[in-house]
mmCIF file of C-alpha atoms in Angstrom:
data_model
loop_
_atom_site.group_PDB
_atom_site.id
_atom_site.type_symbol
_atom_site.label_atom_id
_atom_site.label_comp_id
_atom_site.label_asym_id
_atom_site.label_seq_id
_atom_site.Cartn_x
_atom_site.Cartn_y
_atom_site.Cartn_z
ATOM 1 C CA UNK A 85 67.268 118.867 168.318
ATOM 2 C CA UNK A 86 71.028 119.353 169.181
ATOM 3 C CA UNK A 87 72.576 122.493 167.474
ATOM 4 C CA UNK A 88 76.645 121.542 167.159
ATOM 5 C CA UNK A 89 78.779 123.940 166.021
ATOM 6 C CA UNK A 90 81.316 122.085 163.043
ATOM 7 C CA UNK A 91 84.515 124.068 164.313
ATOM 8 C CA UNK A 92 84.956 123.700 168.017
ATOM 9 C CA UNK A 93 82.102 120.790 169.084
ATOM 10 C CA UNK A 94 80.047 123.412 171.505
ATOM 11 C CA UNK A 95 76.332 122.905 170.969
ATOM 12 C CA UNK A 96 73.044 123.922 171.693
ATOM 13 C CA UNK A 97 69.508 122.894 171.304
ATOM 14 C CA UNK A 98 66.771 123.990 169.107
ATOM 15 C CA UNK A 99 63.331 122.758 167.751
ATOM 16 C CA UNK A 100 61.996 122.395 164.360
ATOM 17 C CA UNK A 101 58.838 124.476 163.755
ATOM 18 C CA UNK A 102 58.797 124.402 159.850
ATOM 19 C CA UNK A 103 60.480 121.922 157.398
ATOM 20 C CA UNK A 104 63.607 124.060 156.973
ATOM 21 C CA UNK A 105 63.096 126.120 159.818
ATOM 22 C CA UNK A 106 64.588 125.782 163.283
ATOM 23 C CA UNK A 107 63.406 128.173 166.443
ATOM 24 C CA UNK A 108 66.378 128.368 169.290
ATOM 25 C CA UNK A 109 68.202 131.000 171.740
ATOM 26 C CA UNK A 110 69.817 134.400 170.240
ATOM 27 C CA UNK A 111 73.035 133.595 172.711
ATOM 28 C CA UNK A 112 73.437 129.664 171.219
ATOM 29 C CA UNK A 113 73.996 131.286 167.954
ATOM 30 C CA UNK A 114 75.671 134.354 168.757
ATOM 31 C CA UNK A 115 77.807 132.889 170.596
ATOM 32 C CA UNK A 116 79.984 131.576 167.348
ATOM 33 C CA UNK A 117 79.771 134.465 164.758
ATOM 34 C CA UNK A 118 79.246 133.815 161.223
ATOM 35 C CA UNK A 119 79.011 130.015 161.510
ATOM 36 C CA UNK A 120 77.514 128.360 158.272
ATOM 37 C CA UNK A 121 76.703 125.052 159.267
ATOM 38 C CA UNK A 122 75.237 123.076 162.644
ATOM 39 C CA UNK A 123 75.020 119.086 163.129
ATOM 40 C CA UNK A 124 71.735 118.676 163.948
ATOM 41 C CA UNK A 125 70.414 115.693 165.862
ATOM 42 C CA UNK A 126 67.337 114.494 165.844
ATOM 43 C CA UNK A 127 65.288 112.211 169.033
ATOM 44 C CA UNK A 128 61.780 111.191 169.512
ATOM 45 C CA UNK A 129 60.482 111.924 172.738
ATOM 46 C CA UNK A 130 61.988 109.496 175.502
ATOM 47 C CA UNK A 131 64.789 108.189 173.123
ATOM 48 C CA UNK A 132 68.495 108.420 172.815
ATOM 49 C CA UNK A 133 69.403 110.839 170.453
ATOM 50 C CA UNK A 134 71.355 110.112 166.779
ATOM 51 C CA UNK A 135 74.727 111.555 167.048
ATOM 52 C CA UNK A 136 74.904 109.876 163.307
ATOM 53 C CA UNK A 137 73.083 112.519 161.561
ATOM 54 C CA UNK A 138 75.571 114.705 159.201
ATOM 55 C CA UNK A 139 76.128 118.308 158.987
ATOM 56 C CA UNK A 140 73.580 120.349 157.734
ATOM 57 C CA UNK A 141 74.030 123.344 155.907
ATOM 58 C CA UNK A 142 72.405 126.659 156.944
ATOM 59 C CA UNK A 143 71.247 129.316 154.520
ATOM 60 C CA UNK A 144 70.129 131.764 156.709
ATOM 61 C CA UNK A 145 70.825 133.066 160.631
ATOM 62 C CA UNK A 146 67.730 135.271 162.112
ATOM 63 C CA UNK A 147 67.964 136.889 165.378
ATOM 64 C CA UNK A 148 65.101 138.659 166.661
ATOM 65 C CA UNK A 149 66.038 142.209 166.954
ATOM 66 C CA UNK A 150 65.197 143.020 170.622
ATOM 67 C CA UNK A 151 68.308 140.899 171.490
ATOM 68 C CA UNK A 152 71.258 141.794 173.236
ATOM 69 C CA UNK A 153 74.128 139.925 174.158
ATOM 70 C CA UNK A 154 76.666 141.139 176.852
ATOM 71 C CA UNK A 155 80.540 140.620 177.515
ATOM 72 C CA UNK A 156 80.382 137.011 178.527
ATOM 73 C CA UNK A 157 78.132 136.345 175.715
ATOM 74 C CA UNK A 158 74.724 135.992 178.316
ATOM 75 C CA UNK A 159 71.791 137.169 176.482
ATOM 76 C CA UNK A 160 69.346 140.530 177.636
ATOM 77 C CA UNK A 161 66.138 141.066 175.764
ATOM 78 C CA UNK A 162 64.488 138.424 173.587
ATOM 79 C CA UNK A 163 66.422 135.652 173.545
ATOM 80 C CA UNK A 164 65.375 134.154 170.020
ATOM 81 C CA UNK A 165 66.940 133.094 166.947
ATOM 82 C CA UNK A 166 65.683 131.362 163.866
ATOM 83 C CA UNK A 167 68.116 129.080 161.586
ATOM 84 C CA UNK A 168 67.109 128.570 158.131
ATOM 85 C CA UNK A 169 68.245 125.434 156.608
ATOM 86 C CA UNK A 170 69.679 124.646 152.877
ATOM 87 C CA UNK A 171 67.027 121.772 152.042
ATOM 88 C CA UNK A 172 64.054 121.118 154.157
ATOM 89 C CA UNK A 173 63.977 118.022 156.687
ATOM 90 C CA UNK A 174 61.422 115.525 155.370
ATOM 91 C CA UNK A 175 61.833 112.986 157.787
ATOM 92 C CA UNK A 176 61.097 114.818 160.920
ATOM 93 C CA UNK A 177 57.494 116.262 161.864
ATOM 94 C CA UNK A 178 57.755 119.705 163.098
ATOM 95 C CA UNK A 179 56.019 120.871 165.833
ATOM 96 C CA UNK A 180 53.327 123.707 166.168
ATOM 97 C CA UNK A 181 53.638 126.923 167.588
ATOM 98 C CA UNK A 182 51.717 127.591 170.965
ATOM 99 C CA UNK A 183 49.344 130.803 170.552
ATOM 100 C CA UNK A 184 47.338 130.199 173.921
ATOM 101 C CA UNK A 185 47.879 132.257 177.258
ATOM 102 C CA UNK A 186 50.095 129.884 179.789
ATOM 103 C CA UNK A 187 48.797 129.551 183.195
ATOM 104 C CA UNK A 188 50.441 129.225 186.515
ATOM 105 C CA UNK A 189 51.459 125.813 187.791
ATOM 106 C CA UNK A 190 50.834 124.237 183.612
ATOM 107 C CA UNK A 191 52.842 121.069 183.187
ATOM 108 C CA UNK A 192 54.939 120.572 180.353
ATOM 109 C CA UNK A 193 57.713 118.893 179.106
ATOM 110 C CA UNK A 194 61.361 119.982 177.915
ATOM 111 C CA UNK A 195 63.704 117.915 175.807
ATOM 112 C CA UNK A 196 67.870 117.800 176.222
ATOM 113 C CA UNK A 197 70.488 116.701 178.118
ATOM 114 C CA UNK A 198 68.885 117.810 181.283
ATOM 115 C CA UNK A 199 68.772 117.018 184.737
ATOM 116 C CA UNK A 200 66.557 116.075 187.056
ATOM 117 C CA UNK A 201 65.849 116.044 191.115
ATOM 118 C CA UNK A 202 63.104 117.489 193.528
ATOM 119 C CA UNK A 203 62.955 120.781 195.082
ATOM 120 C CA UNK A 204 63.751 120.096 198.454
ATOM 121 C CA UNK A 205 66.938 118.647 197.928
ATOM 122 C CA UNK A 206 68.112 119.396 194.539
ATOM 123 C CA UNK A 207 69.343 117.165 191.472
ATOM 124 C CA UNK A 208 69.405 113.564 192.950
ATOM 125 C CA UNK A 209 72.437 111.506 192.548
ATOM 126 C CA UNK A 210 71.113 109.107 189.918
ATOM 127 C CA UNK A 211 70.106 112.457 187.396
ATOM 128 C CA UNK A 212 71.760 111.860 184.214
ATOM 129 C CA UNK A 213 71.088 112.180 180.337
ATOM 130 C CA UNK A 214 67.636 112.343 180.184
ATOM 131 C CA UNK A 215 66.166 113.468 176.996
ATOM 132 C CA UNK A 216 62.829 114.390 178.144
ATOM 133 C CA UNK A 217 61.876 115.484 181.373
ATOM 134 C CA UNK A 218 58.255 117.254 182.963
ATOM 135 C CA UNK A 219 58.377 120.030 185.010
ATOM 136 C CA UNK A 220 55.552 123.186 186.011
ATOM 137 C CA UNK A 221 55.963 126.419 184.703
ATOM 138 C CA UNK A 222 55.696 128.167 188.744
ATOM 139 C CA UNK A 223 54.718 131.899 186.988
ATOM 140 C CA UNK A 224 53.749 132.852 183.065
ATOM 141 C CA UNK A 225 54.052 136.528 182.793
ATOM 142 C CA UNK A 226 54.693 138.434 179.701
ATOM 143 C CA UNK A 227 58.518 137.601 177.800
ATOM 144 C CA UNK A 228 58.908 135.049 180.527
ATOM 145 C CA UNK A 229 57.954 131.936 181.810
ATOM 146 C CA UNK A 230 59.796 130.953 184.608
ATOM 147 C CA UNK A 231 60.440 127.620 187.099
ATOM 148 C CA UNK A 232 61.349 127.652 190.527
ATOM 149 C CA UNK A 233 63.383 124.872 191.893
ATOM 150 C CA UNK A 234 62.411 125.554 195.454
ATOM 151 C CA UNK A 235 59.770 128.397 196.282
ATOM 152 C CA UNK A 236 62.015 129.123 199.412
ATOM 153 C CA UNK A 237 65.027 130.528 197.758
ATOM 154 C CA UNK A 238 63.730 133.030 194.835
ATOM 155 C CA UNK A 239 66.740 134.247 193.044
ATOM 156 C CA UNK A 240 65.303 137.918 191.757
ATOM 157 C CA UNK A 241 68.272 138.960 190.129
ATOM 158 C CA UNK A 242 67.831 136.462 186.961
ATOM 159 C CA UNK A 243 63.677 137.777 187.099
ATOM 160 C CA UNK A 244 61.788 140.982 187.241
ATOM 161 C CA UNK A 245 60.864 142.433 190.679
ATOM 162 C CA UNK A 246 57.142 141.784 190.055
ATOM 163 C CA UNK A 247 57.688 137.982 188.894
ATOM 164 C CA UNK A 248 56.992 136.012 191.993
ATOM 165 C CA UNK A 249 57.026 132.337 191.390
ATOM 166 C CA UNK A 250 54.402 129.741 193.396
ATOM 167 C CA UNK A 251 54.669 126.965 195.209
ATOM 168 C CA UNK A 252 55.633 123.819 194.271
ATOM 169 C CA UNK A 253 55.988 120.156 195.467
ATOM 170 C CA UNK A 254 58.480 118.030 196.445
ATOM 171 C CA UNK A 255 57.980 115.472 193.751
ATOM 172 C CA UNK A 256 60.530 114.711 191.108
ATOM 173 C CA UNK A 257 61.292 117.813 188.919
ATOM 174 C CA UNK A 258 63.298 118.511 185.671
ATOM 175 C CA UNK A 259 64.790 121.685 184.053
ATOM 176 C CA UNK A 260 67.248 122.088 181.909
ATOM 177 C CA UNK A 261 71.140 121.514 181.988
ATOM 178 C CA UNK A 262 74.219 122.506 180.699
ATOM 179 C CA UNK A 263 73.879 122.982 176.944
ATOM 180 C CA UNK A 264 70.197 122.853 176.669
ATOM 181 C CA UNK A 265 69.756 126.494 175.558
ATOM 182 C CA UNK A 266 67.571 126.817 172.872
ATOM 183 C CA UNK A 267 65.966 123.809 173.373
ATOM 184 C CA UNK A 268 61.728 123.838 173.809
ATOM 185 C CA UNK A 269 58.817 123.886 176.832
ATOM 186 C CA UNK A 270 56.385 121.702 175.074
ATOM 187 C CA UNK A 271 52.832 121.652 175.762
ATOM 188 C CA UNK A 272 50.133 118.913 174.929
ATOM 189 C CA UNK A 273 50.183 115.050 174.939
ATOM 190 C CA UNK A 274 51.034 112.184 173.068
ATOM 191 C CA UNK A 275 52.327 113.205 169.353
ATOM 192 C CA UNK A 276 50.598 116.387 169.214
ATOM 193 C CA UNK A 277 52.656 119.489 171.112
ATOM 194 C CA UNK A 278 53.134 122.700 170.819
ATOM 195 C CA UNK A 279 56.380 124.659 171.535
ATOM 196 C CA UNK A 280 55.442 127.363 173.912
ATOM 197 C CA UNK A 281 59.023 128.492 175.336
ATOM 198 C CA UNK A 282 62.403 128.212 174.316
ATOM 199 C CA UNK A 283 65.432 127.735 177.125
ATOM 200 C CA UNK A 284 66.958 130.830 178.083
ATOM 201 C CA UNK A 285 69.396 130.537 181.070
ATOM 202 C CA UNK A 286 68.991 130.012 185.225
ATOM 203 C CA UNK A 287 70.432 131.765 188.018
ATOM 204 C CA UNK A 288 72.713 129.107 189.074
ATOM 205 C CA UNK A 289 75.915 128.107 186.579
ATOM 206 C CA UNK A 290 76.563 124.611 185.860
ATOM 207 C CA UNK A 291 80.380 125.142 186.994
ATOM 208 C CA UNK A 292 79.571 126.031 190.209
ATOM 209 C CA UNK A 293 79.118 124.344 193.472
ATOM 210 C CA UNK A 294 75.626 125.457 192.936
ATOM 211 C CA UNK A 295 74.808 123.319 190.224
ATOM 212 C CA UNK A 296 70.660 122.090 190.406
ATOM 213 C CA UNK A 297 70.443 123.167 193.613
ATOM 214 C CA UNK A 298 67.222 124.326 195.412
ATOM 215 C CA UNK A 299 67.153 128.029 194.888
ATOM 216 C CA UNK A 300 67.679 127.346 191.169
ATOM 217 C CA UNK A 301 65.321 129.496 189.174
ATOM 218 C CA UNK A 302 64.919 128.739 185.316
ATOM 219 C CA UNK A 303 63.392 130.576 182.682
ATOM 220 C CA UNK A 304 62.127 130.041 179.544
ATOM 221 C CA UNK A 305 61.545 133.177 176.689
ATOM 222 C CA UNK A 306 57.432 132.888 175.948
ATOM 223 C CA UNK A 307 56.897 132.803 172.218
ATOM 224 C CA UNK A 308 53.301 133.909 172.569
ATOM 225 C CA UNK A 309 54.694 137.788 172.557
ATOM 226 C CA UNK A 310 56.538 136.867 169.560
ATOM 227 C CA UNK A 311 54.584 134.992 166.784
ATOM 228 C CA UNK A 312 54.305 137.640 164.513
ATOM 229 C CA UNK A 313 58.152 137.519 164.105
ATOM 230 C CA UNK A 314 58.412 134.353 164.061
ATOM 231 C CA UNK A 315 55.898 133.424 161.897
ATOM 232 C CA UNK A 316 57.338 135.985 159.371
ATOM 233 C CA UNK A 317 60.549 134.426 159.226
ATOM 234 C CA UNK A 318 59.588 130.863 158.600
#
């Protein structure tokens, strides 16, 4: 699900978790005070996605209050936010919320823009929209779960001390991209998954020279810690 902001075109991502309810990042929404309304775009796994849909309107902005957002708008704490929309979405199945522990090395899958590559050498030249995309979680541990884009190169400013990450292959790799905030770590197979993380920001910035390359570290805010709030704001 693609969050767009109606006055300036910025978006984010998001996933739908109840039939007016939509689960994102803190910092996609904070970013734009006091907006009312987000074009919301809708793609099946492995599809294009509808940049048809219309604005929908949105009652009702929830950010969990452990968040904090700094000067240039990065988010500290727990990076959640829940949008409530005006009418419920009747179309569109949402997805269930993950309540299990996460272990080490777990494959999943994330949905965007995205990009893709392998650890050893980075995003590869043919990465490109995507929409869906696997990829390991390399360490689950508490608010976090986090990927490593090469174990050689830990970045342990964007992680806590104690958060070592494993090691991983070579073989082709996804994590998110530029404007793919908010958007989920699903777990399962086929049509039944589970949203167990939701995008929260890397250690390398997508206008930098840096951009995919190995030494990238990605993380993800766990919702496991956080079910009760969520759950009593759907």
């Amino acid at each position: 699900m693609i969050i767009q902001h109606s006055n300036d075109g910025s978006f984010g991502s998001g996933v739908l978790i109840d039939s007016n309810t939509v689960l994102t990042a803190a910092h996609v929404v904070r970013a734009e005070q006091g907006f009312k309304q987000a074009m919301v775009n809708f793609a099946q796994i492995g599809t294009e996605f509808d940049t048809s849909e219309p604005f929908r309107m949105i009652d009702k902005v929830i950010v969990h209050p452990n968040h904090q957002m700094n000067q240039d708008y990065y988010c500290e704490g727990v990076d959640l936010a829940i949008l409530k929309f005006s009418e419920p979405i009747l179309d569109i199945a949402p997805v269930k919320l993950y309540s299990a522990a996460i272990k080490d090395n777990t494959q999943g899958y994330i949905v965007g823009y995205g990009a893709g590559g392998k650890s050893n050498i980075g995003k590869t030249d043919d990465a490109h929209i995507r929409g869906m995309g696997t990829t390991r979680i390399s360490k689950s541990e508490g608010n976090y779960l986090a990927y490593n884009f090469d174990p050689l190169l830990h970045q342990p400013n964007m992680v806590p001390s104690t958060f070592k990450v494993t090691q991983t292959t070579d073989k082709l790799q996804s994590l998110p991209s530029g404007r793919d905030s908010g958007g989920p770590f699903l777990l399962g197979k086929g049509s039944d998954l589970s949203v167990a993380g939701i995008a929260h920001g890397g250690s390398v910035f997508y206008d930098q020279e840096t951009d995919s390359i190995p030494g990238a570290t990605f993380k993800w805010i766990a919702i496991k810690p956080h079910l009760e709030w969520i759950r009593a704001n759907m």
